[in-house]
């Protein structure tokens, strides 16, 4: 079984109409939307996953179906079937399974610990030392898969709060207003940390109840390995380290098969100008797999789909029609 994860940049901009969809929106005309969708479909066809986890999916299932019918079908027969997440607004989570592929059945998980992820909890996301109710910016999508061959497994798709700050570069570059940027950036990171800790407690529950639990956490976590400026100077947390688990509890640690198999020079899924550390076009690993101890032995391979992505990259990729997405897909095989 091959599992792919991809943040497909603002798919919602391809459509208008929601449940009565048509191609094109105020952000992207119909012709350009088809160009971008074709690039995305080409990457998916090249990687050819049995399971595709999507972040920034369209806000309505008929829009995703319109994409599949137009660009991921062969002679009118869809290659994939889609399941939509419960939350996400204009950036929905989806899990797609290949028709005739390795998955026999898929559905939302309904056990008590998964349902409890929808509940609010207490967290200090403002740094004022006062706890307040908080819940996920986008509720994780948890699905149970029954393969044609092999034991069932669970996939958790996580798209955390974005670190983006409106007019951030201008604020950071203005000494008189830099504190405004720092405050907003810190709140975003505290929210990401809160979501990471809550998810980790859920994973601990699963593995404590069943040491052989077969669980994969994937998605765009909006954070990567190594401490950034805020983690070094303002003592915030790295969400990847939180989700993977504590070295004090080795039997609960999840493994990161992409980190274990991809050379450091290719270990990135996005490139953005980092005006804080003053590193233009900085390579960042923002998209991840975390695999439970009971499933890690079944991993055959993992990687980042650089070649497939770059085949659909035109010129600098600056224009939306020149790229499939601003993230590159990751994949693993079981």
CSV table of C-alpha atoms in Angstrom, one decimal:
chain,number,residue,atom,x,y,z
A,1,UNK,CA,0.0,0.0,0.0
A,2,UNK,CA,1.3,3.4,-0.9
A,3,UNK,CA,0.1,6.4,1.1
A,4,UNK,CA,0.7,10.0,-0.1
A,5,UNK,CA,0.1,13.3,1.8
A,6,UNK,CA,-0.1,16.6,0.1
A,7,UNK,CA,-1.1,20.1,1.0
A,8,UNK,CA,-2.6,21.2,-2.4
A,9,UNK,CA,-2.5,24.9,-2.2
A,10,UNK,CA,-6.0,26.5,-1.9
A,11,UNK,CA,-8.0,24.1,-3.9
A,12,UNK,CA,-11.0,26.1,-2.9
A,13,UNK,CA,-9.9,28.9,-5.3
A,14,UNK,CA,-10.4,26.5,-8.2
A,15,UNK,CA,-14.2,26.6,-7.8
A,16,UNK,CA,-17.2,28.6,-6.9
A,17,UNK,CA,-20.7,27.4,-6.0
A,18,UNK,CA,-19.8,24.9,-3.2
A,19,UNK,CA,-22.5,22.2,-3.5
A,20,UNK,CA,-23.4,23.4,-7.1
A,21,UNK,CA,-19.9,23.9,-8.3
A,22,UNK,CA,-18.4,25.3,-11.4
A,23,UNK,CA,-14.8,25.9,-12.4
A,24,UNK,CA,-13.3,29.3,-11.6
A,25,UNK,CA,-13.5,31.8,-8.7
A,26,UNK,CA,-12.7,35.4,-8.0
A,27,UNK,CA,-9.1,34.3,-7.3
A,28,UNK,CA,-8.6,32.1,-10.3
A,29,UNK,CA,-10.4,32.0,-13.6
A,30,UNK,CA,-11.8,28.8,-15.0
A,31,UNK,CA,-9.1,28.3,-17.6
A,32,UNK,CA,-6.3,28.9,-15.0
A,33,UNK,CA,-8.0,26.6,-12.5
A,34,UNK,CA,-8.0,23.8,-15.1
A,35,UNK,CA,-4.3,24.4,-15.7
A,36,UNK,CA,-3.5,24.1,-12.0
A,37,UNK,CA,-5.8,21.1,-11.5
A,38,UNK,CA,-4.1,19.3,-14.5
A,39,UNK,CA,-0.7,19.8,-12.9
A,40,UNK,CA,-2.0,18.5,-9.6
A,41,UNK,CA,-3.5,15.4,-11.3
A,42,UNK,CA,-0.3,14.7,-13.2
A,43,UNK,CA,1.6,14.6,-9.9
A,44,UNK,CA,-1.0,12.3,-8.3
A,45,UNK,CA,-0.9,10.0,-11.3
A,46,UNK,CA,2.9,9.9,-11.3
A,47,UNK,CA,3.1,9.0,-7.6
A,48,UNK,CA,0.1,6.7,-8.0
A,49,UNK,CA,-0.9,6.3,-4.3
A,50,UNK,CA,-3.5,3.9,-2.9
A,51,UNK,CA,-4.4,6.5,-0.3
A,52,UNK,CA,-4.1,10.3,-0.7
A,53,UNK,CA,-4.4,12.6,2.3
A,54,UNK,CA,-5.2,16.2,1.3
A,55,UNK,CA,-4.9,19.5,3.2
A,56,UNK,CA,-6.4,22.7,1.8
A,57,UNK,CA,-9.1,20.8,0.0
A,58,UNK,CA,-12.2,22.5,-1.4
A,59,UNK,CA,-15.0,23.4,1.0
A,60,UNK,CA,-17.6,21.1,-0.5
A,61,UNK,CA,-17.5,17.4,-1.6
A,62,UNK,CA,-19.1,18.2,-5.0
A,63,UNK,CA,-16.1,20.4,-5.8
A,64,UNK,CA,-13.6,17.6,-5.1
A,65,UNK,CA,-15.8,15.3,-7.2
A,66,UNK,CA,-15.7,17.8,-10.0
A,67,UNK,CA,-11.9,17.7,-9.9
A,68,UNK,CA,-11.8,13.9,-9.9
A,69,UNK,CA,-14.3,13.7,-12.8
A,70,UNK,CA,-12.4,16.2,-14.9
A,71,UNK,CA,-8.8,15.3,-14.1
A,72,UNK,CA,-8.5,12.0,-12.2
A,73,UNK,CA,-10.7,9.8,-14.3
A,74,UNK,CA,-10.0,7.4,-17.2
A,75,UNK,CA,-12.6,7.2,-19.9
A,76,UNK,CA,-15.2,8.6,-17.5
A,77,UNK,CA,-14.3,6.2,-14.7
A,78,UNK,CA,-13.0,7.9,-11.6
A,79,UNK,CA,-9.6,6.8,-10.3
A,80,UNK,CA,-10.3,7.8,-6.7
A,81,UNK,CA,-13.2,8.0,-4.2
A,82,UNK,CA,-13.1,10.9,-1.6
A,83,UNK,CA,-14.0,11.1,2.0
A,84,UNK,CA,-14.2,14.6,3.5
A,85,UNK,CA,-13.2,15.7,7.0
A,86,UNK,CA,-15.6,17.2,9.5
A,87,UNK,CA,-14.1,20.6,9.8
A,88,UNK,CA,-11.8,23.1,8.1
A,89,UNK,CA,-14.0,25.8,6.5
A,90,UNK,CA,-12.4,26.8,3.2
A,91,UNK,CA,-9.5,24.5,3.7
A,92,UNK,CA,-11.0,21.0,4.2
A,93,UNK,CA,-9.2,17.8,4.9
A,94,UNK,CA,-9.8,14.8,2.6
A,95,UNK,CA,-8.7,11.2,2.3
A,96,UNK,CA,-8.9,9.7,-1.2
A,97,UNK,CA,-8.6,6.0,-2.0
A,98,UNK,CA,-7.8,4.5,-5.3
A,99,UNK,CA,-10.6,2.6,-7.0
A,100,UNK,CA,-9.4,-1.0,-7.3
A,101,UNK,CA,-6.4,-0.2,-5.1
A,102,UNK,CA,-5.1,-1.7,-1.8
A,103,UNK,CA,-7.9,-0.4,0.4
A,104,UNK,CA,-11.1,-2.5,0.8
A,105,UNK,CA,-12.9,-0.2,3.1
A,106,UNK,CA,-12.5,3.2,4.8
A,107,UNK,CA,-14.6,5.3,7.2
A,108,UNK,CA,-14.3,7.9,9.9
A,109,UNK,CA,-13.1,6.5,13.2
A,110,UNK,CA,-15.9,6.6,15.9
A,111,UNK,CA,-14.2,5.3,19.1
A,112,UNK,CA,-14.5,7.4,22.2
A,113,UNK,CA,-10.9,8.9,22.2
A,114,UNK,CA,-11.4,10.1,18.6
A,115,UNK,CA,-14.7,11.6,19.4
A,116,UNK,CA,-13.2,13.4,22.3
A,117,UNK,CA,-10.8,15.3,20.0
A,118,UNK,CA,-13.9,17.4,19.1
A,119,UNK,CA,-14.1,18.7,22.7
A,120,UNK,CA,-12.6,21.9,23.9
A,121,UNK,CA,-9.7,21.9,26.5
A,122,UNK,CA,-7.9,24.4,28.6
A,123,UNK,CA,-4.8,26.1,27.3
A,124,UNK,CA,-2.9,29.4,27.6
A,125,UNK,CA,-2.5,30.5,24.0
A,126,UNK,CA,-2.1,34.2,24.8
A,127,UNK,CA,0.8,33.9,27.2
A,128,UNK,CA,-1.1,35.8,29.9
A,129,UNK,CA,-0.8,32.8,32.3
A,130,UNK,CA,-4.6,32.4,32.2
A,131,UNK,CA,-6.1,29.2,30.9
A,132,UNK,CA,-9.0,29.5,28.4
A,133,UNK,CA,-11.1,27.1,26.3
A,134,UNK,CA,-9.4,26.1,23.1
A,135,UNK,CA,-10.0,23.6,20.3
A,136,UNK,CA,-8.3,22.6,17.1
A,137,UNK,CA,-8.2,25.2,14.3
A,138,UNK,CA,-9.0,22.3,12.0
A,139,UNK,CA,-10.2,19.1,13.7
A,140,UNK,CA,-7.9,16.3,12.7
A,141,UNK,CA,-9.4,13.8,10.3
A,142,UNK,CA,-9.2,10.3,11.7
A,143,UNK,CA,-10.0,7.4,9.4
A,144,UNK,CA,-9.8,3.6,9.8
A,145,UNK,CA,-8.7,1.6,6.7
A,146,UNK,CA,-9.2,-2.0,6.0
A,147,UNK,CA,-6.7,-3.2,3.4
A,148,UNK,CA,-7.4,-6.1,1.0
A,149,UNK,CA,-4.2,-7.6,2.4
A,150,UNK,CA,-2.8,-7.1,5.9
A,151,UNK,CA,-4.2,-5.8,9.2
A,152,UNK,CA,-6.4,-2.6,9.5
A,153,UNK,CA,-4.7,0.7,10.3
A,154,UNK,CA,-5.6,4.2,11.3
A,155,UNK,CA,-4.6,7.5,9.6
A,156,UNK,CA,-4.7,10.8,11.4
A,157,UNK,CA,-4.5,13.8,9.1
A,158,UNK,CA,-3.4,17.0,10.9
A,159,UNK,CA,-3.3,20.5,9.5
A,160,UNK,CA,-2.3,22.8,12.3
A,161,UNK,CA,-2.8,26.5,12.8
A,162,UNK,CA,-0.8,28.6,10.3
A,163,UNK,CA,2.2,30.7,11.4
A,164,UNK,CA,1.3,33.4,8.9
A,165,UNK,CA,1.1,36.9,10.2
A,166,UNK,CA,-0.6,39.5,8.0
A,167,UNK,CA,2.0,42.2,6.9
A,168,UNK,CA,4.5,40.2,9.0
A,169,UNK,CA,7.6,41.3,7.1
A,170,UNK,CA,6.7,45.0,7.2
A,171,UNK,CA,6.0,44.7,10.9
A,172,UNK,CA,9.2,42.8,11.7
A,173,UNK,CA,11.3,45.3,9.6
A,174,UNK,CA,9.9,48.3,11.6
A,175,UNK,CA,11.6,48.5,15.0
A,176,UNK,CA,8.7,50.5,16.4
A,177,UNK,CA,6.2,47.8,15.5
A,178,UNK,CA,8.3,44.6,15.7
A,179,UNK,CA,6.7,43.8,19.0
A,180,UNK,CA,3.3,43.5,17.2
A,181,UNK,CA,4.7,40.9,14.9
A,182,UNK,CA,6.3,39.0,17.8
A,183,UNK,CA,3.1,38.9,19.8
A,184,UNK,CA,1.0,37.6,16.8
A,185,UNK,CA,3.7,35.1,15.8
A,186,UNK,CA,3.9,33.8,19.4
A,187,UNK,CA,0.2,33.4,19.7
A,188,UNK,CA,0.2,31.3,16.5
A,189,UNK,CA,3.0,29.1,17.8
A,190,UNK,CA,1.3,28.7,21.2
A,191,UNK,CA,-1.8,27.6,19.4
A,192,UNK,CA,0.2,25.1,17.3
A,193,UNK,CA,1.8,23.8,20.5
A,194,UNK,CA,-1.6,23.4,22.2
A,195,UNK,CA,-2.8,21.3,19.2
A,196,UNK,CA,0.4,19.2,19.2
A,197,UNK,CA,0.1,18.4,22.9
A,198,UNK,CA,-3.6,17.5,22.6
A,199,UNK,CA,-2.9,15.2,19.7
A,200,UNK,CA,0.0,13.6,21.5
A,201,UNK,CA,-2.2,12.8,24.5
A,202,UNK,CA,-4.6,11.1,22.1
A,203,UNK,CA,-1.8,9.0,20.5
A,204,UNK,CA,-0.6,8.0,24.0
A,205,UNK,CA,-4.2,6.7,24.7
A,206,UNK,CA,-4.2,4.6,21.6
A,207,UNK,CA,-0.8,3.0,22.2
A,208,UNK,CA,-1.4,2.6,25.9
A,209,UNK,CA,-4.6,0.7,25.1
A,210,UNK,CA,-2.8,-1.4,22.4
A,211,UNK,CA,0.9,-1.6,22.2
A,212,UNK,CA,0.5,-2.9,18.6
A,213,UNK,CA,-1.7,-0.1,17.5
A,214,UNK,CA,-1.2,0.6,13.7
A,215,UNK,CA,-1.4,4.4,13.4
A,216,UNK,CA,0.0,6.9,11.0
A,217,UNK,CA,-0.1,10.6,11.6
A,218,UNK,CA,0.4,12.8,8.6
A,219,UNK,CA,-0.3,16.2,7.2
A,220,UNK,CA,1.0,19.8,7.1
A,221,UNK,CA,2.1,20.5,10.6
A,222,UNK,CA,3.4,24.0,9.8
A,223,UNK,CA,6.6,23.2,11.6
A,224,UNK,CA,9.6,21.1,11.1
A,225,UNK,CA,12.8,19.7,12.8
A,226,UNK,CA,15.2,22.0,14.5
A,227,UNK,CA,14.5,25.1,16.6
A,228,UNK,CA,13.6,28.3,14.8
A,229,UNK,CA,14.0,31.9,16.1
A,230,UNK,CA,11.0,31.8,18.3
A,231,UNK,CA,11.8,28.3,19.7
A,232,UNK,CA,15.3,29.5,20.6
A,233,UNK,CA,14.6,33.0,21.9
A,234,UNK,CA,11.0,32.8,23.2
A,235,UNK,CA,11.1,29.1,24.3
A,236,UNK,CA,8.1,27.8,22.3
A,237,UNK,CA,7.8,24.2,21.3
A,238,UNK,CA,8.6,22.2,18.2
A,239,UNK,CA,5.4,20.4,17.2
A,240,UNK,CA,7.1,17.6,15.4
A,241,UNK,CA,9.0,16.7,18.5
A,242,UNK,CA,5.7,16.8,20.5
A,243,UNK,CA,3.8,14.6,18.1
A,244,UNK,CA,6.7,12.0,17.8
A,245,UNK,CA,6.9,11.6,21.5
A,246,UNK,CA,9.2,11.8,24.5
A,247,UNK,CA,12.5,10.0,24.8
A,248,UNK,CA,11.5,9.3,28.4
A,249,UNK,CA,8.8,7.0,27.1
A,250,UNK,CA,10.6,5.0,24.3
A,251,UNK,CA,7.9,2.5,23.9
A,252,UNK,CA,5.5,5.3,22.9
A,253,UNK,CA,7.7,7.1,20.4
A,254,UNK,CA,6.5,7.3,16.8
A,255,UNK,CA,9.0,7.1,14.0
A,256,UNK,CA,9.5,9.5,11.0
A,257,UNK,CA,10.2,7.4,7.9
A,258,UNK,CA,10.9,10.4,5.7
A,259,UNK,CA,13.6,11.7,8.0
A,260,UNK,CA,15.1,8.3,8.1
A,261,UNK,CA,15.3,7.8,4.4
A,262,UNK,CA,15.7,11.1,2.6
A,263,UNK,CA,19.1,12.8,2.3
A,264,UNK,CA,19.4,16.1,4.3
A,265,UNK,CA,19.9,18.1,1.1
A,266,UNK,CA,16.5,16.9,-0.2
A,267,UNK,CA,14.7,17.1,3.2
A,268,UNK,CA,12.2,19.8,2.4
A,269,UNK,CA,8.6,20.1,1.2
A,270,UNK,CA,8.3,23.9,0.8
A,271,UNK,CA,10.5,26.9,0.2
A,272,UNK,CA,9.7,30.3,1.7
A,273,UNK,CA,11.6,33.5,2.3
A,274,UNK,CA,12.5,33.6,6.0
A,275,UNK,CA,12.7,37.3,6.8
A,276,UNK,CA,13.2,36.6,10.5
A,277,UNK,CA,16.4,34.6,10.1
A,278,UNK,CA,17.1,36.4,6.9
A,279,UNK,CA,17.3,33.3,4.7
A,280,UNK,CA,15.7,33.8,1.3
A,281,UNK,CA,14.0,30.8,-0.4
A,282,UNK,CA,14.6,28.7,2.8
A,283,UNK,CA,13.9,24.9,2.4
A,284,UNK,CA,11.5,23.8,5.1
A,285,UNK,CA,10.2,20.3,6.0
A,286,UNK,CA,6.6,21.2,7.0
A,287,UNK,CA,4.8,17.9,6.0
A,288,UNK,CA,5.3,14.7,7.9
A,289,UNK,CA,4.6,11.1,8.7
A,290,UNK,CA,4.7,9.8,12.2
A,291,UNK,CA,4.3,6.0,12.4
A,292,UNK,CA,3.4,4.1,15.6
A,293,UNK,CA,5.8,1.5,17.1
A,294,UNK,CA,3.4,-1.3,16.2
A,295,UNK,CA,3.4,-0.3,12.5
A,296,UNK,CA,6.9,0.9,11.9
A,297,UNK,CA,8.2,-2.5,11.1
A,298,UNK,CA,5.9,-2.7,8.1
A,299,UNK,CA,7.4,0.5,6.4
A,300,UNK,CA,9.1,-0.5,3.2
A,301,UNK,CA,10.1,2.9,1.9
A,302,UNK,CA,9.3,6.6,2.2
A,303,UNK,CA,10.3,9.8,0.4
A,304,UNK,CA,9.4,13.2,-1.0
A,305,UNK,CA,8.0,13.4,-4.5
A,306,UNK,CA,10.6,16.0,-5.8
A,307,UNK,CA,10.9,14.6,-9.3
A,308,UNK,CA,7.1,14.3,-9.8
A,309,UNK,CA,6.6,17.8,-8.4
A,310,UNK,CA,9.3,19.4,-10.5
A,311,UNK,CA,8.0,17.9,-13.7
A,312,UNK,CA,5.0,20.2,-13.2
A,313,UNK,CA,7.0,23.3,-12.3
A,314,UNK,CA,7.3,25.9,-15.0
A,315,UNK,CA,10.0,28.6,-14.7
A,316,UNK,CA,10.3,30.0,-11.2
A,317,UNK,CA,6.8,28.7,-10.2
A,318,UNK,CA,5.9,32.2,-8.9
A,319,UNK,CA,2.7,32.4,-10.9
A,320,UNK,CA,-0.1,30.1,-9.6
A,321,UNK,CA,-0.4,28.5,-13.0
A,322,UNK,CA,3.3,27.6,-13.0
A,323,UNK,CA,3.1,25.2,-10.1
A,324,UNK,CA,0.9,22.4,-8.8
A,325,UNK,CA,1.2,23.7,-5.2
A,326,UNK,CA,3.5,25.5,-2.8
A,327,UNK,CA,4.1,22.2,-1.0
A,328,UNK,CA,5.6,19.0,-2.3
A,329,UNK,CA,4.0,15.6,-1.6
A,330,UNK,CA,5.4,13.0,0.8
A,331,UNK,CA,4.8,9.3,0.5
A,332,UNK,CA,5.4,6.0,2.2
A,333,UNK,CA,4.8,2.4,1.3
A,334,UNK,CA,3.7,-0.4,3.6
